[in-house]
Amino acid sequence: MCRSIKTLRPPYTEDVTEDDVRAAALQYVRKISGFRQPAAHNAEAFDQAVEAITRASEDLLAALQVRGGR
């Protein structure tokens, strides 16, 4: 699932932006929901999911301790 989402932690990438994390969250929500663009009546739920996953991903990346090489 979501094979096009790139790894966002060192040593795979050093410069991760908020946009990178949000783009990954958006891809995830699109995959899970089956919608590339939600209908108007689903837009709020879709956007809330993207924001929640973005925050959770940022928390995860901030908490990870990477040891050793690849």
Tab-separated table of C-alpha atoms in Angstrom:
chain	number	residue	atom	x	y	z
A	1	MET	CA	0.000	0.000	0.000
A	2	CYS	CA	1.111	3.591	-0.673
A	3	ARG	CA	4.397	2.581	-2.249
A	4	SER	CA	4.857	6.064	-3.679
A	5	ILE	CA	5.103	7.655	-0.228
A	6	LYS	CA	8.786	8.221	0.403
A	7	THR	CA	10.555	7.589	3.693
A	8	LEU	CA	10.824	10.882	5.564
A	9	ARG	CA	13.572	10.168	8.074
A	10	PRO	CA	17.354	10.113	8.024
A	11	PRO	CA	19.363	8.575	6.439
A	12	TYR	CA	16.842	8.388	3.591
A	13	THR	CA	16.318	12.133	3.561
A	14	GLU	CA	17.755	14.951	5.634
A	15	ASP	CA	15.552	17.918	4.695
A	16	VAL	CA	11.932	17.093	5.447
A	17	THR	CA	9.494	19.971	5.157
A	18	GLU	CA	5.979	20.359	6.495
A	19	ASP	CA	4.825	20.128	2.884
A	20	ASP	CA	6.541	16.734	2.519
A	21	VAL	CA	4.767	15.374	5.578
A	22	ARG	CA	1.406	16.800	4.499
A	23	ALA	CA	1.814	15.369	0.978
A	24	ALA	CA	2.439	11.918	2.459
A	25	ALA	CA	-0.626	12.274	4.708
A	26	LEU	CA	-2.733	13.335	1.736
A	27	GLN	CA	-1.580	10.314	-0.280
A	28	TYR	CA	-2.431	8.049	2.640
A	29	VAL	CA	-5.927	9.488	3.066
A	30	ARG	CA	-6.547	9.243	-0.690
A	31	LYS	CA	-5.512	5.594	-0.654
A	32	ILE	CA	-7.553	4.691	2.418
A	33	SER	CA	-10.686	6.574	1.321
A	34	GLY	CA	-10.521	5.625	-2.331
A	35	PHE	CA	-11.086	9.276	-3.296
A	36	ARG	CA	-8.591	11.479	-5.056
A	37	GLN	CA	-10.828	14.469	-4.359
A	38	PRO	CA	-13.762	14.006	-1.984
A	39	ALA	CA	-17.276	15.189	-2.726
A	40	ALA	CA	-18.327	18.390	-0.989
A	41	HIS	CA	-20.210	16.479	1.715
A	42	ASN	CA	-17.030	14.513	2.570
A	43	ALA	CA	-14.501	17.345	2.273
A	44	GLU	CA	-14.442	18.261	5.965
A	45	ALA	CA	-13.861	14.666	7.107
A	46	PHE	CA	-11.193	14.229	4.425
A	47	ASP	CA	-9.379	17.435	5.427
A	48	GLN	CA	-9.572	16.577	9.137
A	49	ALA	CA	-8.040	13.171	8.444
A	50	VAL	CA	-5.188	14.739	6.462
A	51	GLU	CA	-4.467	17.174	9.295
A	52	ALA	CA	-4.612	14.464	11.986
A	53	ILE	CA	-2.279	12.186	10.050
A	54	THR	CA	0.073	15.090	9.332
A	55	ARG	CA	0.306	15.869	13.075
A	56	ALA	CA	0.772	12.209	14.000
A	57	SER	CA	3.488	11.844	11.369
A	58	GLU	CA	5.314	14.952	12.594
A	59	ASP	CA	5.142	13.618	16.169
A	60	LEU	CA	6.499	10.258	15.046
A	61	LEU	CA	9.378	11.761	13.071
A	62	ALA	CA	10.294	14.037	15.988
A	63	ALA	CA	10.342	11.110	18.431
A	64	LEU	CA	12.316	8.598	16.356
A	65	GLN	CA	15.879	7.830	17.341
A	66	VAL	CA	17.818	6.540	14.362
A	67	ARG	CA	20.862	4.445	15.178
A	68	GLY	CA	23.400	2.989	12.791
A	69	GLY	CA	23.177	3.019	9.025
A	70	ARG	CA	20.587	1.854	6.569
